[in-house]
Tab-separated table of C-alpha atoms and ligand atoms in Angstrom:
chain	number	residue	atom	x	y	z
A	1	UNK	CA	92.956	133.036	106.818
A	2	UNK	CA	91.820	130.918	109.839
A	3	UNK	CA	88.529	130.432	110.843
A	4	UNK	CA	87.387	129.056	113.883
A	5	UNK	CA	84.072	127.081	113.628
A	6	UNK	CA	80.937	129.014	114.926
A	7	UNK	CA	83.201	132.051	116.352
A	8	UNK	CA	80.003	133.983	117.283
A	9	UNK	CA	78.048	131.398	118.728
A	10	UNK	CA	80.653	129.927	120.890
A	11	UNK	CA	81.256	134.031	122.310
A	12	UNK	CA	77.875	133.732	122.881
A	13	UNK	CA	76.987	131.049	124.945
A	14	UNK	CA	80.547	131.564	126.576
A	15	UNK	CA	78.524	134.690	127.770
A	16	UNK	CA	81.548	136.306	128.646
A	17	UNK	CA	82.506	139.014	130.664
A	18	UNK	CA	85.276	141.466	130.026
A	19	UNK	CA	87.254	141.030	133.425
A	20	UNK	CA	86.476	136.819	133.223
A	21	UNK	CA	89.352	134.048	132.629
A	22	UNK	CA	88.413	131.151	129.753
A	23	UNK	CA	89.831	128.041	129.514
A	24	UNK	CA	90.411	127.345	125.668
A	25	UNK	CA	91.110	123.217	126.355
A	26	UNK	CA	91.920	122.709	122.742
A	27	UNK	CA	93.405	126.353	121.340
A	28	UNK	CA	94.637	124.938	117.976
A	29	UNK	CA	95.783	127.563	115.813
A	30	UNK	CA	94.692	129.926	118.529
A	31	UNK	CA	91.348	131.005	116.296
A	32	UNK	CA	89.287	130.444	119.175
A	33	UNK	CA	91.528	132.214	122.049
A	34	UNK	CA	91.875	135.347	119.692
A	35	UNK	CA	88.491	135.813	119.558
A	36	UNK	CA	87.911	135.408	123.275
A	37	UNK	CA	91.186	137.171	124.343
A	38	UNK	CA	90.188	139.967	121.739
A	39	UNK	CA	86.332	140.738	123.859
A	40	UNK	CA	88.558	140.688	127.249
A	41	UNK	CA	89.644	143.708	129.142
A	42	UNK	CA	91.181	142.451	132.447
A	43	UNK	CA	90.318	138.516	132.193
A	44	UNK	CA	92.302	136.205	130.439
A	45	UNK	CA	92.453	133.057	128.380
A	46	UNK	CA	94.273	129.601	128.982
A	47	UNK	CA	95.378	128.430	125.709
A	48	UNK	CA	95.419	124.771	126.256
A	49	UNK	CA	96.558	121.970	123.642
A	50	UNK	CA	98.734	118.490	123.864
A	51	UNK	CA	100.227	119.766	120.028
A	52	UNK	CA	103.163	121.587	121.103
A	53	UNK	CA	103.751	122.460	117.561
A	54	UNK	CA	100.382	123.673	117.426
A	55	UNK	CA	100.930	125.967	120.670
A	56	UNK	CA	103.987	127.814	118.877
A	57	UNK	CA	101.869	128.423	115.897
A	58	UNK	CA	98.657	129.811	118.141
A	59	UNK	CA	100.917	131.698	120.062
A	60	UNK	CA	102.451	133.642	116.918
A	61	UNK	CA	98.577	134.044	115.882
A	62	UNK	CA	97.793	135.922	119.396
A	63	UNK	CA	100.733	137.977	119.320
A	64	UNK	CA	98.536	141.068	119.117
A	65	UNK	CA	96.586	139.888	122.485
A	66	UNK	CA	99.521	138.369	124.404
A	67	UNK	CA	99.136	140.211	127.582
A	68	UNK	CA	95.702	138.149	127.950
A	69	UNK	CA	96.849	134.387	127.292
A	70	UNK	CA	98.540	131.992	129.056
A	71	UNK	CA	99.594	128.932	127.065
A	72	UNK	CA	99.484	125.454	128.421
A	73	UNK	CA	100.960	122.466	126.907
A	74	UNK	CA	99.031	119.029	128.076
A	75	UNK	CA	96.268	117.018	127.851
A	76	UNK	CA	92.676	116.559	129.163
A	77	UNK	CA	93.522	115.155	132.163
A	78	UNK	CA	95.956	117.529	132.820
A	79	UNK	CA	93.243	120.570	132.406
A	80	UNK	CA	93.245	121.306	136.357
A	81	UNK	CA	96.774	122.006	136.298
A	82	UNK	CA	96.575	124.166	133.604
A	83	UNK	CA	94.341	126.395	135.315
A	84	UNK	CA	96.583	125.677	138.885
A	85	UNK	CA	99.705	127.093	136.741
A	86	UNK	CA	97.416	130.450	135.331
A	87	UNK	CA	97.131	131.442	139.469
A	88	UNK	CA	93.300	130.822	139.357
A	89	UNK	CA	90.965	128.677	141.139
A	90	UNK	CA	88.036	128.774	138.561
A	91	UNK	CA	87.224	129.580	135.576
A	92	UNK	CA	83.814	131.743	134.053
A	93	UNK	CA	84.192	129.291	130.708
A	94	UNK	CA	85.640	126.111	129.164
A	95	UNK	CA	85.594	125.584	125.615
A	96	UNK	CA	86.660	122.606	123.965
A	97	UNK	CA	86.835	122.429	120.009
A	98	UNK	CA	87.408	118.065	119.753
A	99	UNK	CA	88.828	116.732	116.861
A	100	UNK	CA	92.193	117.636	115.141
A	101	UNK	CA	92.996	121.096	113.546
A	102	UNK	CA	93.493	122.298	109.741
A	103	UNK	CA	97.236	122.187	110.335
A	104	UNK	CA	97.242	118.840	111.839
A	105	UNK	CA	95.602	117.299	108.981
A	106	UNK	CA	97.325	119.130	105.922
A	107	UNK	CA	100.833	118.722	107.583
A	108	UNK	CA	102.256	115.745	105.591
A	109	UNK	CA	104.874	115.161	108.184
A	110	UNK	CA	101.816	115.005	110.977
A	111	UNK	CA	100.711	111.486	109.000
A	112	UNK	CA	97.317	112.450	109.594
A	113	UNK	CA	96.708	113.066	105.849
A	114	UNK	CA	95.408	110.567	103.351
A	115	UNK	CA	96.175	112.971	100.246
A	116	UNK	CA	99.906	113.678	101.227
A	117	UNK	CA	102.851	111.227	101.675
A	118	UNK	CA	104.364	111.381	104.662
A	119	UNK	CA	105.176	109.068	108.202
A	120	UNK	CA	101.983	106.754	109.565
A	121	UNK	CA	102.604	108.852	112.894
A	122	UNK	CA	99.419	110.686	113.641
A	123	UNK	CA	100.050	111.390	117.498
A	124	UNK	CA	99.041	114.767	117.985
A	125	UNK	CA	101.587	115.214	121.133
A	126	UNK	CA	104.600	113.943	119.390
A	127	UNK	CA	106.034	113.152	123.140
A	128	UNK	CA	103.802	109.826	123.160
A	129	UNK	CA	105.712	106.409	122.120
A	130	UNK	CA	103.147	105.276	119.874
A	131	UNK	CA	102.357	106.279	116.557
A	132	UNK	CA	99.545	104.946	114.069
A	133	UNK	CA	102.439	102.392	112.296
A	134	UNK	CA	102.949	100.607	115.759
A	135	UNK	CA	99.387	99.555	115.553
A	136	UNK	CA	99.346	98.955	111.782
A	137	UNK	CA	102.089	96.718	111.919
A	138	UNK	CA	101.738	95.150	115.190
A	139	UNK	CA	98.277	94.612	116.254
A	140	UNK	CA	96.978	91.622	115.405
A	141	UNK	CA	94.215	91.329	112.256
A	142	UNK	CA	91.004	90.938	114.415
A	143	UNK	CA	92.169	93.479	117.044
A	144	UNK	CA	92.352	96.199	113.917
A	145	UNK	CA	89.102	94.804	112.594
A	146	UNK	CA	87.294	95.229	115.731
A	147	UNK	CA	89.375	98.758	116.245
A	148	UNK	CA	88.178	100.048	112.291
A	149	UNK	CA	84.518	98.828	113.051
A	150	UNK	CA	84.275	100.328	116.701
A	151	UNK	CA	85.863	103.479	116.236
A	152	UNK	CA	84.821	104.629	112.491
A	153	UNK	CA	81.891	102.523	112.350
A	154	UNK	CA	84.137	101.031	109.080
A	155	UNK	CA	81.109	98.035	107.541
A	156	UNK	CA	84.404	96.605	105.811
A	157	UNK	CA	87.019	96.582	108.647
A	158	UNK	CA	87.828	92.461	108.445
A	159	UNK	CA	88.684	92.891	104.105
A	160	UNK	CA	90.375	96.028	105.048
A	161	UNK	CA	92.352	94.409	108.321
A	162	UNK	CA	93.351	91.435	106.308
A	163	UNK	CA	95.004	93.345	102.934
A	164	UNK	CA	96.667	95.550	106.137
A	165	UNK	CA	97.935	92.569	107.879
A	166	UNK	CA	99.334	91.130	104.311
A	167	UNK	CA	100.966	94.578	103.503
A	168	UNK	CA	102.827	95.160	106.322
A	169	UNK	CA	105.002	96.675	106.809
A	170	UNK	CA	103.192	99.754	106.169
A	171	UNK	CA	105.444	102.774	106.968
A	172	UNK	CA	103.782	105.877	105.332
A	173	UNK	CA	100.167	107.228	104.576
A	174	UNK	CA	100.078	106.329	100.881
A	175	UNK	CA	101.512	102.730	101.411
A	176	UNK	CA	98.014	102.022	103.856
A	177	UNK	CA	95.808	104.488	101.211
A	178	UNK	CA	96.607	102.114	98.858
A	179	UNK	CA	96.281	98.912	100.808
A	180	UNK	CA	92.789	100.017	102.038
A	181	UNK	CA	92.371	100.674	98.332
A	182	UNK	CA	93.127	96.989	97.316
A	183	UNK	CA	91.134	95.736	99.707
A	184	UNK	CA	87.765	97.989	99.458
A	185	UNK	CA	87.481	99.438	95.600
A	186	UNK	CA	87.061	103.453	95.418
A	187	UNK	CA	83.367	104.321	94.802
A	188	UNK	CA	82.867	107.850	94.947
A	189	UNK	CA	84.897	111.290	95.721
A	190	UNK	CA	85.706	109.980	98.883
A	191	UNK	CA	88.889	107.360	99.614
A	192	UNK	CA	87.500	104.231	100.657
A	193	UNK	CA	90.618	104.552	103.542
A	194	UNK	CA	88.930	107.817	104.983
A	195	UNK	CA	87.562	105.843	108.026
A	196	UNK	CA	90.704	103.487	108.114
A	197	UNK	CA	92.715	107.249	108.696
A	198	UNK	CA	90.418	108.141	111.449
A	199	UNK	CA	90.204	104.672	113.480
A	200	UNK	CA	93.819	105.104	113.547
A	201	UNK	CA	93.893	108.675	114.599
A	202	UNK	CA	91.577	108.047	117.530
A	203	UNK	CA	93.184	104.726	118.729
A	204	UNK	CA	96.943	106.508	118.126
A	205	UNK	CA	95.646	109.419	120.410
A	206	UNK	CA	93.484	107.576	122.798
A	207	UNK	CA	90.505	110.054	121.687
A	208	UNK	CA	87.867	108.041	123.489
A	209	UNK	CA	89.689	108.037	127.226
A	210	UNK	CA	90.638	111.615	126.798
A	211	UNK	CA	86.722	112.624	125.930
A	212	UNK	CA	85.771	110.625	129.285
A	213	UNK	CA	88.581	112.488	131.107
A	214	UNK	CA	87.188	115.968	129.396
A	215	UNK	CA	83.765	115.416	130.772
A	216	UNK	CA	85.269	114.139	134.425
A	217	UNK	CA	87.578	116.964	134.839
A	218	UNK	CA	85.870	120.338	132.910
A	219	UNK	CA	82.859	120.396	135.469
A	220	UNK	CA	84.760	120.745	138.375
A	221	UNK	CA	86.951	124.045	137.218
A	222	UNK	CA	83.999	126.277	136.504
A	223	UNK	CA	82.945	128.547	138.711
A	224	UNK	CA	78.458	129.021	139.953
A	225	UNK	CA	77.197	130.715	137.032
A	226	UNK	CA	80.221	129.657	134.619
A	227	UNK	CA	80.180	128.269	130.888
A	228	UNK	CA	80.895	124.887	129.222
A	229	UNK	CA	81.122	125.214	125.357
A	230	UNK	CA	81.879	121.877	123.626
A	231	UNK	CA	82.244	121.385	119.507
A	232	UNK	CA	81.841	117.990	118.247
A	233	UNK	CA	82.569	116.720	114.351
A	234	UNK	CA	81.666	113.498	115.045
A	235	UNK	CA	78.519	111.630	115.968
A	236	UNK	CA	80.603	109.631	118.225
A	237	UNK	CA	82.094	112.440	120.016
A	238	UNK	CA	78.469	114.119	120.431
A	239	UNK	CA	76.836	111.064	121.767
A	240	UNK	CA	79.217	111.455	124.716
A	241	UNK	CA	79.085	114.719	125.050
A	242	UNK	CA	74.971	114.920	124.704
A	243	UNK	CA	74.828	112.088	127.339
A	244	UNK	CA	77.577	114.236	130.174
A	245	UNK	CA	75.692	117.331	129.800
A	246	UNK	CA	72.053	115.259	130.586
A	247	UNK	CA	73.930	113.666	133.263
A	248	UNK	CA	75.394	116.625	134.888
A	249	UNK	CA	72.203	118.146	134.681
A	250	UNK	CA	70.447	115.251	136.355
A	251	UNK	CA	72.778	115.263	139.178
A	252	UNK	CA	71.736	119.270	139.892
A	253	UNK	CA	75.428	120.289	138.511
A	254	UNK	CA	73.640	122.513	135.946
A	255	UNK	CA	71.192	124.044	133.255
A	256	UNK	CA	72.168	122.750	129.300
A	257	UNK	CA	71.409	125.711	127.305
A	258	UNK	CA	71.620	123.732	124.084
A	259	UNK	CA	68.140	121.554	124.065
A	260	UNK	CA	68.479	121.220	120.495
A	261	UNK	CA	71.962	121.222	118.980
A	262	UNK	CA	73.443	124.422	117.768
A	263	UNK	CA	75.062	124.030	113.923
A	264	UNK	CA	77.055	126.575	111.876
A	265	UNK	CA	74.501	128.900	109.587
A	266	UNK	CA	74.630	128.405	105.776
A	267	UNK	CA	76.788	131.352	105.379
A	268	UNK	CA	79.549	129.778	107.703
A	269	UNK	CA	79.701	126.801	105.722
A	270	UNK	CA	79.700	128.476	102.715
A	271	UNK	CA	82.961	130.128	103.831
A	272	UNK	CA	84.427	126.900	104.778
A	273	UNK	CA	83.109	123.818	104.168
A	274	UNK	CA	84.625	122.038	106.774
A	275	UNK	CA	82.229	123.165	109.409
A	276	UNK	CA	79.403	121.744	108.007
A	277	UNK	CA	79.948	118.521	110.109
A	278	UNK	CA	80.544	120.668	113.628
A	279	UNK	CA	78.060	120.476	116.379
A	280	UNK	CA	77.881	122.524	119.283
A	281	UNK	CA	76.039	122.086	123.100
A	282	UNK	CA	76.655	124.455	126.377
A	283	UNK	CA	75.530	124.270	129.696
A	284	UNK	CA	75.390	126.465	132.945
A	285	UNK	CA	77.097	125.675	136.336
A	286	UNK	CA	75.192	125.530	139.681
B	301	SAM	C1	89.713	121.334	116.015
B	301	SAM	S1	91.281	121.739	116.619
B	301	SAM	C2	91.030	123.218	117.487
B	301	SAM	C3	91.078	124.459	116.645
B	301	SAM	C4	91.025	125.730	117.453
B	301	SAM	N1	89.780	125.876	118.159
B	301	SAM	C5	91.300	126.933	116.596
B	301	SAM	O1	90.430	127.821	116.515
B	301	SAM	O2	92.372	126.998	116.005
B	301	SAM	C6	91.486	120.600	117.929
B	301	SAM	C7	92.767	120.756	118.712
B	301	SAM	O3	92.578	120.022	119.924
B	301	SAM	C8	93.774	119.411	120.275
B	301	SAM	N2	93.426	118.262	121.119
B	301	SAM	C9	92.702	117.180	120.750
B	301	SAM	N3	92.579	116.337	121.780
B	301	SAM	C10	93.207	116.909	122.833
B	301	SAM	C11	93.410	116.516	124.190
B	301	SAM	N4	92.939	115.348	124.644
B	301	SAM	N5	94.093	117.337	125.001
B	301	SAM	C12	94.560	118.531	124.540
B	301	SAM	N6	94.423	118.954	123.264
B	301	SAM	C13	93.740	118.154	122.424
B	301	SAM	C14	94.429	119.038	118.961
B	301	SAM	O4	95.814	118.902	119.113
B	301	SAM	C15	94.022	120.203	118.055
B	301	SAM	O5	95.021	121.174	118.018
């Protein structure tokens, strides 16, 4: 069973209206875009997402709500074309779910995960040239400290970036697991190379330009009156996304509906435990 992280609160402040089109920027599994397309009589969803493998797998979950989704296969900055493509010139809603899905990370072949073997790829369109082992095994040992430090706030990135650089080359997730592991000692449940696997993820996938490109490009598609629903796992992420929506607001774009941040209930993360790190903020168009 999928779940899709605060379902009911995202339908909510998506406000939506049963002859309205959404803009899923990030459909995933499709969780999301089942539970909007499901509410919908005459509107429909764009199922958005740069996994195409990801795309095939949302599709085959809306199956039972086809005749309202359009899928889209690219990336943020791509977003006004998706909605070009759908016939529309607006949207009511945006929703964008950051971060990488369930699948991605449990997919061995992905290289996302640090439990199972598999390829240092990590791209999440697997069109791009570069995967996570270019940057292993070519960057040079202070560029990957500085990248483990900036992007995963990682207090041991020069140890870690040294036993790296002396390792190479690194070709699958266990061989760096177990470099990080020489370099930086395992203390508790968690692998000491858990912010190693994400610095890599968001460098592979150029997270941070793609977030800037998000915030630059969602505004503009929504129609006066419409919805922008963004999910964050990551303080990072939120930062940005807390500092667009005050800035948008500031420059008389529109109302954030979120003054405090909305989290999942205890019941939610009870159910799955994931969620427990998601964060979510909305705002209203002018
Ligand atoms: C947390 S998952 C979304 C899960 C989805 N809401 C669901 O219910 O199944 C994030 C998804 O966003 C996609 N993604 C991340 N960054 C993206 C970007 N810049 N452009 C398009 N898709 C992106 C990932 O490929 C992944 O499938």
């Amino acid at each position: 069973m999928h779940y899709p992280v605060m379902r009911d609160e995202v339908l909510q402040y998506l406000d939506l209206r049963p002859d309205g089109c959404y803009l899923d920027c990030t459909a995933g599994m499709g969780g999301h875009t089942l539970a909007i397309a499901s509410q919908l009589r005459e509107g429909m969803v764009i199922a958005n997402d740069r996994d195409a493998q990801s795309l095939e797998m949302a599709r085959a979950n809306c199956a039972g709500v086809s005749d309202r989704v359009r899928f889209h296969h690219g990336d943020f900055p791509s977003l006004a074309e998706a909605v070009r493509a759908a016939g529309v010139p607006q949207v009511d809603g945006v929703l964008a779910d950051f971060g990488v899905s369930r699948y991605q990370l449990t997919s061995a072949e992905r290289g996302f995960s640090l439990q199972a073997d598999g390829p240092l790829d990590m791209r999440m369109n697997t069109a791009q040239n570069q995967t996570a082992a270019d940057i292993v095994n070519f960057w040079d040992e202070r560029e990957l400290a500085n990248l483990l430090y900036q992007e995963a706030e990682e207090y041991d990135s020069r140890r870690i970036a040294r036993e790296i650089v002396r390792s190479r080359p690194i070709h699958t997730t266990l061989q760096l697991t177990k470099a990080v592991e020489r370099a930086v000692p395992r203390r508790g449940r968690l692998s000491p190379a858990t912010k190693t696997f994400l610095a890599l993820r968001r460098a592979t996938n150029e997270e941070n330009l793609q977030l800037r490109a998000f915030f630059d490009v969602a505004p503009d598609l929504l129609k006066s009156g419409g919805r922008l629903v963004v999910i964050s796992f990551m303080s990072l992420e939120d930062r940005v996304a807390k500092q667009r929506l005050r800035e948008l607001e500031k420059q008389g774009r529109g109302r954030v509906l979120t003054r405090h941040v909305v989290k999942p209930s205890e019941a939610e993360v009870r159910q799955n435990p994931p969620s427990r790190s998601a964060v979510l903020r909305a705002m209203e168009m002018n």
